[in-house]
Tab-separated table of C-alpha atoms in Angstrom:
chain	number	residue	atom	x	y	z
A	26	UNK	CA	-7.143	23.707	-12.818
A	27	UNK	CA	-6.412	24.765	-16.388
A	28	UNK	CA	-6.654	22.310	-19.260
A	29	UNK	CA	-2.978	22.939	-20.007
A	30	UNK	CA	-1.943	21.966	-16.467
A	31	UNK	CA	-4.222	18.940	-16.455
A	32	UNK	CA	-2.772	17.885	-19.797
A	33	UNK	CA	0.788	18.045	-18.429
A	34	UNK	CA	-0.218	16.058	-15.359
A	35	UNK	CA	-1.917	13.375	-17.439
A	36	UNK	CA	1.200	13.123	-19.604
A	37	UNK	CA	3.285	12.684	-16.436
A	38	UNK	CA	0.817	10.051	-15.256
A	39	UNK	CA	1.131	8.103	-18.499
A	40	UNK	CA	4.938	8.267	-18.344
A	41	UNK	CA	5.035	7.090	-14.719
A	42	UNK	CA	2.784	4.110	-15.484
A	43	UNK	CA	4.884	3.183	-18.525
A	44	UNK	CA	8.028	3.350	-16.396
A	45	UNK	CA	6.479	1.187	-13.670
A	46	UNK	CA	5.730	-1.484	-16.241
A	47	UNK	CA	9.200	-1.252	-17.764
A	48	UNK	CA	10.828	-1.538	-14.338
A	49	UNK	CA	8.991	-4.758	-13.459
A	50	UNK	CA	9.329	-6.259	-16.919
A	51	UNK	CA	13.074	-5.601	-16.777
A	52	UNK	CA	13.193	-7.422	-13.428
A	53	UNK	CA	11.387	-10.468	-14.862
A	54	UNK	CA	8.061	-9.975	-13.096
A	55	UNK	CA	4.958	-11.345	-14.800
A	56	UNK	CA	2.170	-8.815	-15.212
A	57	UNK	CA	-1.159	-10.350	-14.214
A	58	UNK	CA	-4.840	-9.441	-14.188
A	59	UNK	CA	-7.277	-10.583	-11.524
A	60	UNK	CA	-11.059	-10.178	-11.069
A	61	UNK	CA	-12.473	-6.776	-10.196
A	62	UNK	CA	-15.502	-8.397	-8.516
A	63	UNK	CA	-15.291	-11.141	-5.930
A	64	UNK	CA	-17.677	-12.972	-3.588
A	65	UNK	CA	-15.293	-12.249	-0.699
A	66	UNK	CA	-12.695	-9.629	0.165
A	67	UNK	CA	-10.155	-9.231	2.946
A	68	UNK	CA	-12.011	-8.678	6.244
A	69	UNK	CA	-10.461	-5.449	7.468
A	70	UNK	CA	-11.677	-3.327	10.346
A	71	UNK	CA	-11.119	0.051	8.712
A	72	UNK	CA	-11.891	-0.560	5.019
A	73	UNK	CA	-15.487	-0.773	3.809
A	74	UNK	CA	-15.863	-2.540	0.438
A	75	UNK	CA	-18.410	-1.556	-2.209
A	76	UNK	CA	-21.097	-4.031	-3.248
A	77	UNK	CA	-21.731	-4.898	-6.909
A	78	UNK	CA	-24.868	-7.017	-6.958
A	79	UNK	CA	-23.919	-10.242	-5.113
A	80	UNK	CA	-20.175	-9.535	-5.215
A	81	UNK	CA	-17.758	-6.940	-3.863
A	82	UNK	CA	-15.647	-4.582	-5.915
A	83	UNK	CA	-12.072	-5.352	-4.976
A	84	UNK	CA	-10.417	-3.053	-2.468
A	85	UNK	CA	-7.123	-4.763	-3.341
A	86	UNK	CA	-6.098	-7.621	-5.681
A	87	UNK	CA	-4.117	-9.150	-2.806
A	88	UNK	CA	-6.067	-12.362	-2.266
A	89	UNK	CA	-6.055	-13.311	-5.935
A	90	UNK	CA	-2.391	-12.463	-6.370
A	91	UNK	CA	-1.471	-14.653	-3.416
A	92	UNK	CA	-3.487	-17.475	-4.938
A	93	UNK	CA	-1.353	-17.102	-8.072
A	94	UNK	CA	1.783	-17.339	-5.930
A	95	UNK	CA	0.371	-20.540	-4.434
A	96	UNK	CA	-0.073	-21.878	-7.971
A	97	UNK	CA	3.583	-21.400	-8.826
A	98	UNK	CA	4.009	-17.870	-10.209
A	99	UNK	CA	6.983	-16.551	-8.196
A	100	UNK	CA	7.264	-12.887	-9.297
A	101	UNK	CA	4.095	-11.007	-10.237
A	102	UNK	CA	2.827	-7.444	-10.431
A	103	UNK	CA	-0.413	-5.707	-11.329
A	104	UNK	CA	-1.654	-2.168	-11.969
A	105	UNK	CA	-5.396	-2.047	-11.442
A	106	UNK	CA	-8.421	-0.116	-10.251
A	107	UNK	CA	-9.526	-0.667	-6.643
A	108	UNK	CA	-12.596	0.597	-4.827
A	109	UNK	CA	-13.209	1.686	-1.237
A	110	UNK	CA	-16.319	3.230	0.252
A	111	UNK	CA	-16.241	6.631	1.982
A	112	UNK	CA	-12.709	7.511	0.893
A	113	UNK	CA	-12.543	11.030	-0.507
A	114	UNK	CA	-10.126	13.855	0.172
A	115	UNK	CA	-6.915	15.505	-0.913
A	116	UNK	CA	-5.141	12.131	-1.055
A	117	UNK	CA	-8.139	9.812	-1.419
A	118	UNK	CA	-10.421	8.593	-4.196
A	119	UNK	CA	-13.138	5.935	-3.879
A	120	UNK	CA	-11.827	4.537	-7.201
A	121	UNK	CA	-8.049	4.509	-7.191
A	122	UNK	CA	-5.205	3.031	-9.195
A	123	UNK	CA	-3.064	0.590	-7.251
A	124	UNK	CA	0.233	-1.145	-8.007
A	125	UNK	CA	0.881	-4.424	-6.220
A	126	UNK	CA	3.821	-6.764	-6.522
A	127	UNK	CA	4.855	-10.020	-4.840
A	128	UNK	CA	8.027	-12.071	-4.779
A	129	UNK	CA	8.490	-15.638	-3.569
A	130	UNK	CA	11.359	-15.914	-1.089
A	131	UNK	CA	11.319	-12.169	-0.385
A	132	UNK	CA	10.783	-10.405	2.959
A	133	UNK	CA	9.693	-6.887	3.820
A	134	UNK	CA	13.373	-5.919	3.758
A	135	UNK	CA	13.479	-6.835	0.066
A	136	UNK	CA	10.295	-4.846	-0.553
A	137	UNK	CA	11.921	-1.717	0.833
A	138	UNK	CA	14.918	-2.195	-1.461
A	139	UNK	CA	12.638	-2.745	-4.459
A	140	UNK	CA	10.447	0.246	-3.633
A	141	UNK	CA	13.495	2.483	-3.355
A	142	UNK	CA	14.849	1.205	-6.671
A	143	UNK	CA	11.493	1.805	-8.383
A	144	UNK	CA	11.190	5.407	-7.189
A	145	UNK	CA	14.810	6.181	-8.064
A	146	UNK	CA	14.348	4.600	-11.502
A	147	UNK	CA	11.257	6.691	-12.283
A	148	UNK	CA	12.932	9.877	-11.052
A	149	UNK	CA	16.019	9.194	-13.141
A	150	UNK	CA	13.980	8.534	-16.283
A	151	UNK	CA	12.013	11.742	-15.677
A	152	UNK	CA	15.273	13.690	-15.460
A	153	UNK	CA	15.107	14.550	-11.769
A	154	UNK	CA	18.763	13.768	-11.040
A	155	UNK	CA	18.528	12.337	-7.548
A	156	UNK	CA	16.085	14.803	-6.058
A	157	UNK	CA	12.381	15.545	-6.156
A	158	UNK	CA	10.847	18.977	-5.636
A	159	UNK	CA	7.326	18.792	-4.256
A	160	UNK	CA	5.307	21.828	-3.184
A	161	UNK	CA	8.407	23.849	-2.298
A	162	UNK	CA	10.215	20.978	-0.540
A	163	UNK	CA	13.223	19.110	-1.904
A	164	UNK	CA	13.560	15.393	-1.202
A	165	UNK	CA	16.921	13.686	-1.535
A	166	UNK	CA	16.451	10.529	-3.616
A	167	UNK	CA	20.146	9.771	-4.088
A	168	UNK	CA	20.973	8.455	-0.612
A	169	UNK	CA	19.493	5.223	0.783
A	170	UNK	CA	15.981	5.927	1.994
A	171	UNK	CA	15.549	6.170	5.759
A	172	UNK	CA	14.157	3.231	7.782
A	173	UNK	CA	12.414	4.061	11.047
A	174	UNK	CA	10.698	1.711	13.473
A	175	UNK	CA	7.189	2.565	14.639
A	176	UNK	CA	8.319	2.605	18.268
A	177	UNK	CA	11.142	4.998	17.411
A	178	UNK	CA	8.747	7.232	15.459
A	179	UNK	CA	6.565	7.626	18.546
A	180	UNK	CA	9.617	8.465	20.655
A	181	UNK	CA	10.851	11.019	18.109
A	182	UNK	CA	7.631	12.751	17.114
A	183	UNK	CA	5.376	12.508	20.195
A	184	UNK	CA	5.397	12.573	23.953
A	185	UNK	CA	3.788	9.159	24.272
A	186	UNK	CA	5.090	5.654	23.673
A	187	UNK	CA	3.657	3.381	21.010
A	188	UNK	CA	2.517	0.900	23.661
A	189	UNK	CA	0.713	3.612	25.621
A	190	UNK	CA	-0.971	4.918	22.463
A	191	UNK	CA	-2.265	1.420	21.739
A	192	UNK	CA	-3.474	0.947	25.314
A	193	UNK	CA	-5.315	4.300	25.190
A	194	UNK	CA	-6.888	3.575	21.791
A	195	UNK	CA	-5.116	6.615	20.327
A	196	UNK	CA	-2.641	4.971	17.966
A	197	UNK	CA	-4.402	5.908	14.715
A	198	UNK	CA	-5.095	9.507	15.761
A	199	UNK	CA	-1.532	10.122	16.905
A	200	UNK	CA	-0.109	8.453	13.832
A	201	UNK	CA	-2.352	10.404	11.459
A	202	UNK	CA	-2.066	13.850	13.031
A	203	UNK	CA	1.328	13.934	14.764
A	204	UNK	CA	3.646	11.445	13.061
A	205	UNK	CA	2.705	10.960	9.412
A	206	UNK	CA	2.774	14.656	8.397
A	207	UNK	CA	6.459	14.827	9.351
A	208	UNK	CA	7.577	11.627	7.636
A	209	UNK	CA	9.665	11.687	4.479
A	210	UNK	CA	10.200	15.427	4.427
A	211	UNK	CA	13.895	15.592	3.536
A	212	UNK	CA	14.161	12.117	2.085
A	213	UNK	CA	11.756	9.198	1.679
A	214	UNK	CA	11.262	6.999	4.732
A	215	UNK	CA	10.028	3.498	5.484
A	216	UNK	CA	8.124	3.120	8.738
A	217	UNK	CA	8.652	-0.476	9.841
A	218	UNK	CA	8.125	-3.106	12.549
A	219	UNK	CA	4.512	-2.445	13.484
A	220	UNK	CA	2.911	-3.899	16.620
A	221	UNK	CA	1.516	-7.334	15.757
A	222	UNK	CA	-2.038	-6.180	16.481
A	223	UNK	CA	-1.824	-3.813	13.497
A	224	UNK	CA	-0.861	-6.274	10.776
A	225	UNK	CA	-3.516	-8.914	10.212
A	226	UNK	CA	-1.859	-10.418	7.105
A	227	UNK	CA	1.809	-10.039	8.075
A	228	UNK	CA	4.249	-12.569	9.484
A	229	UNK	CA	5.612	-11.828	12.930
A	230	UNK	CA	9.201	-10.713	13.411
A	231	UNK	CA	11.479	-13.735	13.988
A	232	UNK	CA	13.434	-11.919	16.720
A	233	UNK	CA	10.471	-10.208	18.388
A	234	UNK	CA	7.045	-11.891	18.131
A	235	UNK	CA	5.425	-8.724	19.465
A	236	UNK	CA	6.208	-7.022	16.149
A	237	UNK	CA	5.053	-7.710	12.605
A	238	UNK	CA	7.220	-7.587	9.497
A	239	UNK	CA	5.272	-4.691	8.019
A	240	UNK	CA	6.465	-1.452	6.417
A	241	UNK	CA	4.826	1.681	5.084
A	242	UNK	CA	6.485	4.097	2.664
A	243	UNK	CA	6.260	7.898	2.954
A	244	UNK	CA	7.359	10.842	0.854
A	245	UNK	CA	6.651	14.480	1.791
A	246	UNK	CA	4.282	13.400	4.561
A	247	UNK	CA	2.222	11.270	2.142
A	248	UNK	CA	1.737	7.538	2.666
A	249	UNK	CA	2.439	5.790	-0.612
A	250	UNK	CA	2.730	2.066	0.103
A	251	UNK	CA	2.015	-0.661	2.621
A	252	UNK	CA	3.802	-4.014	2.494
A	253	UNK	CA	4.833	-6.993	4.579
A	254	UNK	CA	6.363	-10.397	4.760
A	255	UNK	CA	3.285	-12.525	4.199
A	256	UNK	CA	1.647	-14.743	6.787
A	257	UNK	CA	1.407	-18.291	5.383
A	258	UNK	CA	-0.370	-20.111	8.225
A	259	UNK	CA	-4.013	-20.540	7.163
A	260	UNK	CA	-5.298	-21.252	10.678
A	261	UNK	CA	-3.674	-18.158	12.134
A	262	UNK	CA	-4.892	-16.115	9.166
A	263	UNK	CA	-8.477	-17.274	9.670
A	264	UNK	CA	-8.307	-16.303	13.355
A	265	UNK	CA	-6.984	-12.861	12.412
A	266	UNK	CA	-9.804	-12.358	9.905
A	267	UNK	CA	-12.314	-13.326	12.606
A	268	UNK	CA	-10.762	-10.723	14.901
A	269	UNK	CA	-11.075	-8.063	12.197
A	270	UNK	CA	-14.759	-8.937	11.810
A	271	UNK	CA	-15.201	-8.739	15.564
A	272	UNK	CA	-13.745	-5.217	15.524
A	273	UNK	CA	-16.017	-4.281	12.626
A	274	UNK	CA	-19.077	-5.437	14.531
A	275	UNK	CA	-17.976	-3.602	17.678
A	276	UNK	CA	-18.199	-0.280	15.806
A	277	UNK	CA	-21.460	-1.085	14.028
A	278	UNK	CA	-20.031	-2.319	10.717
A	279	UNK	CA	-21.292	-5.581	9.209
A	280	UNK	CA	-18.983	-8.612	9.246
A	281	UNK	CA	-17.551	-9.692	5.917
A	282	UNK	CA	-17.689	-13.230	4.501
A	283	UNK	CA	-14.634	-15.378	5.049
A	284	UNK	CA	-12.457	-15.731	1.894
A	285	UNK	CA	-12.461	-19.529	2.103
A	286	UNK	CA	-10.920	-20.219	-1.302
A	287	UNK	CA	-7.950	-18.029	-0.452
A	288	UNK	CA	-7.549	-19.709	2.933
A	289	UNK	CA	-7.713	-23.175	1.382
A	290	UNK	CA	-4.889	-22.285	-1.042
A	291	UNK	CA	-2.792	-20.386	1.480
A	292	UNK	CA	-1.087	-23.555	2.709
A	293	UNK	CA	0.444	-23.906	-0.785
A	294	UNK	CA	1.803	-20.359	-0.876
A	295	UNK	CA	5.598	-20.085	-0.536
A	296	UNK	CA	7.287	-17.730	1.872
A	297	UNK	CA	6.982	-14.361	0.171
A	298	UNK	CA	6.434	-10.646	0.535
A	299	UNK	CA	4.056	-8.225	-1.146
A	300	UNK	CA	3.328	-4.516	-1.253
A	301	UNK	CA	0.609	-2.169	-2.520
A	302	UNK	CA	1.546	1.307	-3.778
A	303	UNK	CA	-0.881	4.095	-4.642
A	304	UNK	CA	-0.176	5.133	-8.225
A	305	UNK	CA	-2.292	8.298	-8.045
A	306	UNK	CA	-0.316	9.570	-5.054
A	307	UNK	CA	2.995	8.692	-6.685
A	308	UNK	CA	1.972	10.679	-9.755
A	309	UNK	CA	1.029	13.604	-7.486
A	310	UNK	CA	4.619	13.741	-6.273
A	311	UNK	CA	6.221	13.517	-9.694
A	312	UNK	CA	3.756	16.053	-11.142
A	313	UNK	CA	4.156	18.413	-8.139
A	314	UNK	CA	0.376	18.414	-7.775
A	315	UNK	CA	-1.134	19.475	-4.423
A	316	UNK	CA	-4.235	17.287	-4.788
A	317	UNK	CA	-5.045	13.857	-6.151
A	318	UNK	CA	-7.820	15.497	-8.182
A	319	UNK	CA	-5.176	17.101	-10.402
A	320	UNK	CA	-3.676	13.826	-11.646
A	321	UNK	CA	-6.820	11.987	-12.780
A	322	UNK	CA	-8.836	12.662	-15.920
A	323	UNK	CA	-12.153	12.637	-14.047
A	324	UNK	CA	-12.923	13.085	-10.365
A	325	UNK	CA	-15.971	11.319	-8.884
A	326	UNK	CA	-17.835	14.633	-8.899
A	327	UNK	CA	-17.177	15.256	-12.604
A	328	UNK	CA	-18.306	11.862	-13.888
């Protein structure tokens, strides 16, 4: 990549981050900072945290941000560095920039509205006039973004049902290789209503307890965000964390310590919703860059 192209991409990156901040400030969100190192992280089956002496580098600021909600801060956002072991590829960095925001009283339906408004706001300020051109494809940003249930996505894109994929242990493979590449091609799409077994921190759907109030956001086949109506029952949350550790151990990964301080404060957290959005990937789209390497100043290999 030429220095000229990298320079343009870094300018786009700086503009996107400024616009993110302006959007949330204009909507009366408080920008917060939370620790980068913690004695405990979210026990998740498929994310391996990185050790820093006796602590972990944060894979997400989620636990600390929820503790702030529990302490009475109703609308908060953060742009920060997060770290995940063994994540490297066209869309992956072991050190990434993440945007997270939370709103008391919100649900995952509100998150989808807010995410759409944020993307449309950035596009408008960058002069893209209701459409985004990415790698030869044009995405319509003017119309309401599509919302698609996970079960419907399996029916539309594969020859197997979601329930059968789960029973066969093939859900992740089918999602990653058959469904995700086709999502958000003509316009952005929210994939929503995940099976409850795939949302360890999400509240269940009030009309269907077999589903969780979780959504993921896609543009041009790229996953950008993951959000949900938050689970607020500390006992249920502890049981779900134990199940995630059990899964980790079943595949030879070490269990992670229980985040007891978070669990002790969870009972004070109001009903709320929160979402994490990958800033590097969002910049890729607005910079029309084919790889995440082209929108950061230094890749891991060049440090």
